[in-house]
Amino acid sequence: MRPRRPRPRTRHPNVRKASSPRTMEVRRQPRLATFAKPAPAGFVPPARLNGGTMTSGRRTPEGNRIVGGVPNSAHLSGRAVDYDGPNLPALLEQARRLPGVRKAFIHKGHVHTEGEGWNVPYYGARGTTGLKR
Ligand SMILES: [Zn+2]
C-alpha cells in the first residue's frame, strides 16, 4: 500500500476569495472580537481618527429613518459611529484598533464602526432630527 501524501494547501484556511472588498471585510468581522481590547464602560469613540472625522454618531429613530439606517441600527443605541475621510481603507485600519470594537467595514462611502460598551454621543445633522436638546 502506497503512503498517502497530504494534499497541498493552496491557501490559508482563514483567507477566502472575496467577491468584493466589502465582502472581504464582512467575513473578517468575527476575528475583531477576538483581538479587540475591551472598552471601559461608557467609552466615547473619538470624533477624529488619523485621516478622518465622525460623520454620524447616535441617532434619533426619526433621524435614522431619514438617513436610511436599518431599523435595528446600532446608531440608535449609541454603539455605532461612522467615519469619513479621503482614504477609507486607511481609516478602516484605524477604526479596527478602537477599544471594544466589534464591527468595522466600509459601507456607502464611509467606515461604519460598532463597539461593545460604547456611549456614542448624538451627532450628525440629519441623523439627530427631532432631538430635544
Ligand atoms: Zn453606520
Short mmCIF file of N, CA and C and ligand atoms in Angstrom, two decimals:
data_model
loop_
_atom_site.label_atom_id
_atom_site.label_comp_id
_atom_site.label_asym_id
_atom_site.label_seq_id
_atom_site.Cartn_x
_atom_site.Cartn_y
_atom_site.Cartn_z
N MET A 1 0.84 -1.20 0.00
CA MET A 1 0.00 0.00 0.00
C MET A 1 0.87 1.25 0.00
N ARG A 2 0.52 2.17 -0.90
CA ARG A 2 1.33 3.38 -1.01
C ARG A 2 0.97 4.38 0.07
N PRO A 3 1.94 5.01 0.69
CA PRO A 3 1.59 6.04 1.69
C PRO A 3 0.89 7.22 1.03
N ARG A 4 -0.14 7.69 1.69
CA ARG A 4 -0.88 8.84 1.14
C ARG A 4 -0.17 10.13 1.40
N ARG A 5 -0.09 10.91 0.40
CA ARG A 5 0.51 12.24 0.58
C ARG A 5 -0.56 13.22 0.99
N PRO A 6 -0.25 14.09 1.93
CA PRO A 6 -1.26 15.13 2.24
C PRO A 6 -1.45 16.05 1.04
N ARG A 7 -2.67 16.47 0.88
CA ARG A 7 -2.96 17.40 -0.23
C ARG A 7 -2.26 18.72 -0.02
N PRO A 8 -1.68 19.25 -1.06
CA PRO A 8 -1.05 20.57 -0.87
C PRO A 8 -2.12 21.63 -0.61
N ARG A 9 -1.85 22.46 0.35
CA ARG A 9 -2.80 23.53 0.69
C ARG A 9 -2.41 24.77 -0.09
N THR A 10 -3.35 25.27 -0.85
CA THR A 10 -3.01 26.40 -1.71
C THR A 10 -3.28 27.73 -1.04
N ARG A 11 -4.10 27.71 -0.02
CA ARG A 11 -4.49 28.96 0.61
C ARG A 11 -4.59 28.76 2.11
N HIS A 12 -4.34 29.82 2.84
CA HIS A 12 -4.54 29.76 4.28
C HIS A 12 -6.03 29.55 4.56
N PRO A 13 -6.38 28.71 5.53
CA PRO A 13 -7.81 28.41 5.74
C PRO A 13 -8.65 29.63 6.11
N ASN A 14 -8.05 30.67 6.68
CA ASN A 14 -8.84 31.83 7.07
C ASN A 14 -8.99 32.84 5.95
N VAL A 15 -8.32 32.61 4.86
CA VAL A 15 -8.39 33.57 3.78
C VAL A 15 -9.24 33.00 2.66
N ARG A 16 -10.32 33.67 2.38
CA ARG A 16 -11.19 33.23 1.28
C ARG A 16 -11.17 34.25 0.19
N LYS A 17 -11.45 33.76 -0.97
CA LYS A 17 -11.51 34.68 -2.08
C LYS A 17 -12.75 35.56 -1.90
N ALA A 18 -12.56 36.86 -1.96
CA ALA A 18 -13.68 37.77 -1.77
C ALA A 18 -14.24 38.19 -3.13
N SER A 19 -15.55 38.29 -3.18
CA SER A 19 -16.17 38.74 -4.42
C SER A 19 -16.11 40.26 -4.54
N SER A 20 -15.88 40.94 -3.43
CA SER A 20 -15.75 42.40 -3.44
C SER A 20 -15.02 42.80 -2.18
N PRO A 21 -14.43 43.99 -2.16
CA PRO A 21 -13.75 44.43 -0.93
C PRO A 21 -14.70 44.46 0.26
N ARG A 22 -15.93 44.80 0.04
CA ARG A 22 -16.92 44.85 1.13
C ARG A 22 -17.11 43.46 1.73
N THR A 23 -17.26 42.47 0.87
CA THR A 23 -17.46 41.10 1.33
C THR A 23 -16.28 40.64 2.16
N MET A 24 -15.10 41.01 1.73
CA MET A 24 -13.90 40.61 2.45
C MET A 24 -13.94 41.14 3.88
N GLU A 25 -14.33 42.39 4.05
CA GLU A 25 -14.36 42.97 5.39
C GLU A 25 -15.43 42.30 6.24
N VAL A 26 -16.57 42.02 5.64
CA VAL A 26 -17.64 41.39 6.42
C VAL A 26 -17.18 40.03 6.93
N ARG A 27 -16.46 39.29 6.12
CA ARG A 27 -16.00 37.97 6.55
C ARG A 27 -14.95 38.05 7.65
N ARG A 28 -14.24 39.16 7.71
CA ARG A 28 -13.22 39.31 8.75
C ARG A 28 -13.81 39.68 10.10
N GLN A 29 -15.06 40.12 10.11
CA GLN A 29 -15.61 40.68 11.34
C GLN A 29 -15.49 39.81 12.58
N PRO A 30 -15.81 38.52 12.52
CA PRO A 30 -15.74 37.74 13.75
C PRO A 30 -14.35 37.78 14.40
N ARG A 31 -13.33 37.98 13.61
CA ARG A 31 -11.97 37.99 14.16
C ARG A 31 -11.71 39.23 14.99
N LEU A 32 -12.44 40.32 14.74
CA LEU A 32 -12.24 41.54 15.52
C LEU A 32 -12.49 41.28 16.99
N ALA A 33 -13.55 40.56 17.28
CA ALA A 33 -13.93 40.32 18.67
C ALA A 33 -12.82 39.59 19.41
N THR A 34 -12.07 38.79 18.69
CA THR A 34 -11.02 38.01 19.32
C THR A 34 -9.86 38.89 19.78
N PHE A 35 -9.60 39.94 19.02
CA PHE A 35 -8.39 40.70 19.27
C PHE A 35 -8.62 42.08 19.87
N ALA A 36 -9.85 42.58 19.85
CA ALA A 36 -10.08 43.94 20.34
C ALA A 36 -9.82 44.03 21.84
N LYS A 37 -9.18 45.12 22.24
CA LYS A 37 -9.06 45.40 23.66
C LYS A 37 -10.46 45.75 24.16
N PRO A 38 -10.84 45.36 25.37
CA PRO A 38 -12.16 45.76 25.85
C PRO A 38 -12.20 47.27 26.08
N ALA A 39 -13.39 47.84 25.90
CA ALA A 39 -13.56 49.27 26.13
C ALA A 39 -14.00 49.49 27.57
N PRO A 40 -13.53 50.57 28.21
CA PRO A 40 -14.10 50.90 29.51
C PRO A 40 -15.58 51.22 29.34
N ALA A 41 -16.41 50.92 30.34
CA ALA A 41 -17.85 51.15 30.23
C ALA A 41 -18.11 52.61 29.88
N GLY A 42 -18.98 52.83 28.93
CA GLY A 42 -19.32 54.19 28.54
C GLY A 42 -18.28 54.86 27.66
N PHE A 43 -17.42 54.08 27.06
CA PHE A 43 -16.36 54.62 26.19
C PHE A 43 -16.96 55.48 25.08
N VAL A 44 -16.39 56.66 24.90
CA VAL A 44 -16.82 57.56 23.83
C VAL A 44 -15.77 57.52 22.72
N PRO A 45 -16.12 56.98 21.56
CA PRO A 45 -15.14 56.93 20.47
C PRO A 45 -14.74 58.33 20.05
N PRO A 46 -13.50 58.51 19.65
CA PRO A 46 -13.02 59.85 19.30
C PRO A 46 -13.75 60.42 18.09
N ALA A 47 -13.93 61.74 18.09
CA ALA A 47 -14.57 62.41 16.96
C ALA A 47 -13.66 62.43 15.74
N ARG A 48 -12.34 62.28 15.99
CA ARG A 48 -11.37 62.26 14.88
C ARG A 48 -10.46 61.08 15.01
N LEU A 49 -10.19 60.46 13.88
CA LEU A 49 -9.12 59.46 13.79
C LEU A 49 -8.05 60.05 12.88
N ASN A 50 -6.93 59.37 12.77
CA ASN A 50 -5.93 59.84 11.82
C ASN A 50 -6.53 59.78 10.42
N GLY A 51 -6.72 60.93 9.82
CA GLY A 51 -7.21 60.93 8.44
C GLY A 51 -8.71 60.83 8.29
N GLY A 52 -9.47 61.10 9.36
CA GLY A 52 -10.92 61.03 9.19
C GLY A 52 -11.65 61.63 10.36
N THR A 53 -12.92 61.95 10.14
CA THR A 53 -13.75 62.52 11.19
C THR A 53 -15.09 61.79 11.27
N MET A 54 -15.70 61.89 12.44
CA MET A 54 -17.02 61.32 12.65
C MET A 54 -18.04 62.06 11.79
N THR A 55 -18.86 61.32 11.08
CA THR A 55 -19.91 61.97 10.29
C THR A 55 -21.30 61.63 10.83
N SER A 56 -21.41 60.56 11.59
CA SER A 56 -22.69 60.17 12.17
C SER A 56 -22.42 59.41 13.46
N GLY A 57 -23.14 59.79 14.51
CA GLY A 57 -22.99 59.10 15.79
C GLY A 57 -24.31 58.47 16.18
N ARG A 58 -24.72 58.72 17.44
CA ARG A 58 -26.03 58.23 17.86
C ARG A 58 -27.11 58.98 17.10
N ARG A 59 -28.20 58.28 16.80
CA ARG A 59 -29.29 58.88 16.02
C ARG A 59 -30.63 58.73 16.76
N THR A 60 -31.51 59.67 16.46
CA THR A 60 -32.89 59.52 16.89
C THR A 60 -33.56 58.53 15.92
N PRO A 61 -34.66 57.88 16.34
CA PRO A 61 -35.36 56.98 15.42
C PRO A 61 -35.78 57.71 14.13
N GLU A 62 -36.25 58.93 14.27
CA GLU A 62 -36.66 59.71 13.10
C GLU A 62 -35.46 59.99 12.20
N GLY A 63 -34.36 60.44 12.81
CA GLY A 63 -33.15 60.73 12.04
C GLY A 63 -32.60 59.49 11.36
N ASN A 64 -32.68 58.36 12.05
CA ASN A 64 -32.19 57.12 11.47
C ASN A 64 -32.98 56.75 10.21
N ARG A 65 -34.28 56.99 10.27
CA ARG A 65 -35.12 56.73 9.08
C ARG A 65 -34.72 57.66 7.95
N ILE A 66 -34.52 58.93 8.28
CA ILE A 66 -34.21 59.93 7.25
C ILE A 66 -32.89 59.61 6.54
N VAL A 67 -31.89 59.15 7.29
CA VAL A 67 -30.60 58.87 6.66
C VAL A 67 -30.54 57.46 6.07
N GLY A 68 -31.64 56.72 6.18
CA GLY A 68 -31.69 55.39 5.56
C GLY A 68 -31.03 54.30 6.37
N GLY A 69 -30.95 54.50 7.69
CA GLY A 69 -30.37 53.46 8.56
C GLY A 69 -31.31 52.27 8.70
N VAL A 70 -30.77 51.11 8.98
CA VAL A 70 -31.62 49.93 9.18
C VAL A 70 -32.40 50.11 10.48
N PRO A 71 -33.60 49.53 10.57
CA PRO A 71 -34.46 49.78 11.73
C PRO A 71 -33.81 49.41 13.08
N ASN A 72 -33.00 48.39 13.11
CA ASN A 72 -32.36 47.99 14.37
C ASN A 72 -30.92 48.49 14.46
N SER A 73 -30.64 49.61 13.80
CA SER A 73 -29.28 50.14 13.72
C SER A 73 -28.63 50.34 15.09
N ALA A 74 -27.37 50.00 15.17
CA ALA A 74 -26.60 50.23 16.41
C ALA A 74 -26.40 51.73 16.66
N HIS A 75 -26.66 52.57 15.66
CA HIS A 75 -26.60 54.02 15.87
C HIS A 75 -27.70 54.47 16.85
N LEU A 76 -28.80 53.73 16.90
CA LEU A 76 -29.92 54.12 17.77
C LEU A 76 -29.58 53.98 19.25
N SER A 77 -28.75 53.03 19.57
CA SER A 77 -28.43 52.78 20.98
C SER A 77 -27.05 53.34 21.36
N GLY A 78 -26.45 54.13 20.48
CA GLY A 78 -25.17 54.75 20.82
C GLY A 78 -24.00 53.79 20.80
N ARG A 79 -24.08 52.77 19.97
CA ARG A 79 -22.97 51.82 19.87
C ARG A 79 -22.27 51.89 18.53
N ALA A 80 -22.66 52.84 17.66
CA ALA A 80 -22.06 52.89 16.33
C ALA A 80 -21.69 54.31 15.95
N VAL A 81 -20.63 54.39 15.18
CA VAL A 81 -20.15 55.68 14.68
C VAL A 81 -19.68 55.48 13.24
N ASP A 82 -19.90 56.48 12.41
CA ASP A 82 -19.39 56.46 11.03
C ASP A 82 -18.26 57.47 10.92
N TYR A 83 -17.23 57.08 10.19
CA TYR A 83 -16.11 57.98 9.92
C TYR A 83 -15.96 58.15 8.41
N ASP A 84 -15.56 59.34 8.02
CA ASP A 84 -15.30 59.58 6.60
C ASP A 84 -13.97 60.31 6.46
N GLY A 85 -13.30 60.06 5.36
CA GLY A 85 -12.01 60.70 5.08
C GLY A 85 -11.58 60.33 3.68
N PRO A 86 -10.45 60.88 3.23
CA PRO A 86 -10.03 60.67 1.85
C PRO A 86 -9.54 59.25 1.56
N ASN A 87 -9.11 58.50 2.58
CA ASN A 87 -8.58 57.17 2.35
C ASN A 87 -9.31 56.17 3.26
N LEU A 88 -10.39 55.61 2.75
CA LEU A 88 -11.25 54.76 3.59
C LEU A 88 -10.54 53.49 4.08
N PRO A 89 -9.76 52.81 3.26
CA PRO A 89 -9.07 51.62 3.79
C PRO A 89 -8.14 51.96 4.96
N ALA A 90 -7.45 53.10 4.87
CA ALA A 90 -6.56 53.51 5.98
C ALA A 90 -7.39 53.86 7.21
N LEU A 91 -8.52 54.49 6.99
CA LEU A 91 -9.42 54.84 8.09
C LEU A 91 -9.99 53.58 8.74
N LEU A 92 -10.30 52.61 7.92
CA LEU A 92 -10.81 51.33 8.44
C LEU A 92 -9.80 50.70 9.38
N GLU A 93 -8.54 50.74 9.02
CA GLU A 93 -7.50 50.17 9.89
C GLU A 93 -7.46 50.90 11.24
N GLN A 94 -7.65 52.21 11.22
CA GLN A 94 -7.71 52.98 12.47
C GLN A 94 -8.91 52.56 13.31
N ALA A 95 -10.05 52.46 12.65
CA ALA A 95 -11.29 52.13 13.36
C ALA A 95 -11.20 50.75 14.01
N ARG A 96 -10.55 49.85 13.34
CA ARG A 96 -10.43 48.48 13.86
C ARG A 96 -9.59 48.39 15.12
N ARG A 97 -8.84 49.44 15.43
CA ARG A 97 -8.00 49.44 16.63
C ARG A 97 -8.68 50.08 17.83
N LEU A 98 -9.90 50.59 17.67
CA LEU A 98 -10.58 51.21 18.80
C LEU A 98 -10.90 50.15 19.86
N PRO A 99 -10.80 50.51 21.14
CA PRO A 99 -11.12 49.52 22.17
C PRO A 99 -12.58 49.10 22.09
N GLY A 100 -12.82 47.82 22.26
CA GLY A 100 -14.18 47.29 22.27
C GLY A 100 -14.82 47.15 20.90
N VAL A 101 -14.09 47.43 19.84
CA VAL A 101 -14.69 47.37 18.50
C VAL A 101 -15.18 45.95 18.19
N ARG A 102 -16.38 45.88 17.62
CA ARG A 102 -16.95 44.58 17.27
C ARG A 102 -17.17 44.44 15.77
N LYS A 103 -17.37 45.55 15.10
CA LYS A 103 -17.57 45.52 13.65
C LYS A 103 -16.95 46.78 13.08
N ALA A 104 -16.35 46.65 11.92
CA ALA A 104 -15.87 47.83 11.21
C ALA A 104 -15.79 47.46 9.74
N PHE A 105 -16.49 48.21 8.92
CA PHE A 105 -16.43 47.92 7.49
C PHE A 105 -16.78 49.16 6.68
N ILE A 106 -16.33 49.14 5.44
CA ILE A 106 -16.61 50.25 4.54
C ILE A 106 -17.99 50.03 3.94
N HIS A 107 -18.84 51.06 4.04
CA HIS A 107 -20.22 50.92 3.61
C HIS A 107 -20.71 52.26 3.07
N LYS A 108 -21.19 52.30 1.86
CA LYS A 108 -21.75 53.52 1.27
C LYS A 108 -20.86 54.74 1.46
N GLY A 109 -19.57 54.59 1.24
CA GLY A 109 -18.66 55.71 1.27
C GLY A 109 -18.22 56.19 2.64
N HIS A 110 -18.38 55.33 3.67
CA HIS A 110 -17.84 55.68 4.99
C HIS A 110 -17.45 54.40 5.72
N VAL A 111 -16.81 54.57 6.87
CA VAL A 111 -16.43 53.41 7.68
C VAL A 111 -17.43 53.31 8.83
N HIS A 112 -18.29 52.31 8.78
CA HIS A 112 -19.25 52.05 9.86
C HIS A 112 -18.52 51.21 10.91
N THR A 113 -18.63 51.66 12.18
CA THR A 113 -17.88 51.02 13.25
C THR A 113 -18.79 50.82 14.46
N GLU A 114 -18.79 49.63 15.02
CA GLU A 114 -19.61 49.35 16.20
C GLU A 114 -18.74 48.79 17.32
N GLY A 115 -19.09 49.16 18.55
CA GLY A 115 -18.31 48.65 19.68
C GLY A 115 -19.18 48.29 20.86
N GLU A 116 -18.65 47.42 21.69
CA GLU A 116 -19.36 46.97 22.88
C GLU A 116 -19.04 47.91 24.04
N GLY A 117 -20.07 48.33 24.77
CA GLY A 117 -19.86 49.22 25.90
C GLY A 117 -19.68 50.67 25.51
N TRP A 118 -19.92 50.99 24.26
CA TRP A 118 -19.73 52.36 23.79
C TRP A 118 -20.92 53.24 24.13
N ASN A 119 -20.64 54.52 24.31
CA ASN A 119 -21.69 55.51 24.54
C ASN A 119 -21.46 56.67 23.57
N VAL A 120 -21.83 56.45 22.32
CA VAL A 120 -21.60 57.44 21.26
C VAL A 120 -22.57 58.60 21.43
N PRO A 121 -22.08 59.84 21.42
CA PRO A 121 -22.98 60.98 21.54
C PRO A 121 -23.83 61.17 20.28
N TYR A 122 -24.95 61.87 20.45
CA TYR A 122 -25.76 62.23 19.27
C TYR A 122 -24.91 63.10 18.37
N TYR A 123 -24.87 62.74 17.10
CA TYR A 123 -24.07 63.52 16.16
C TYR A 123 -24.55 63.29 14.74
N GLY A 124 -24.50 64.36 13.93
CA GLY A 124 -24.89 64.25 12.52
C GLY A 124 -26.12 65.09 12.27
N ALA A 125 -26.06 65.91 11.23
CA ALA A 125 -27.13 66.89 11.01
C ALA A 125 -28.49 66.24 10.86
N ARG A 126 -28.65 65.33 9.94
CA ARG A 126 -29.98 64.76 9.68
C ARG A 126 -30.30 63.58 10.61
N GLY A 127 -29.26 62.90 11.06
CA GLY A 127 -29.47 61.73 11.92
C GLY A 127 -29.98 62.07 13.31
N THR A 128 -29.89 63.35 13.67
CA THR A 128 -30.38 63.76 15.00
C THR A 128 -31.68 64.55 14.89
N THR A 129 -32.34 64.42 13.75
CA THR A 129 -33.62 65.13 13.55
C THR A 129 -34.60 64.81 14.68
N GLY A 130 -35.21 65.85 15.21
CA GLY A 130 -36.22 65.66 16.25
C GLY A 130 -35.63 65.58 17.65
N LEU A 131 -34.32 65.67 17.77
CA LEU A 131 -33.67 65.57 19.09
C LEU A 131 -33.98 66.81 19.92
N LYS A 132 -34.42 66.60 21.16
CA LYS A 132 -34.66 67.71 22.07
C LYS A 132 -33.42 67.92 22.90
N ARG A 133 -32.79 69.06 22.74
CA ARG A 133 -31.55 69.32 23.46
C ARG A 133 -31.79 70.21 24.66
ZN ZN B 1 -23.04 53.48 10.44
#
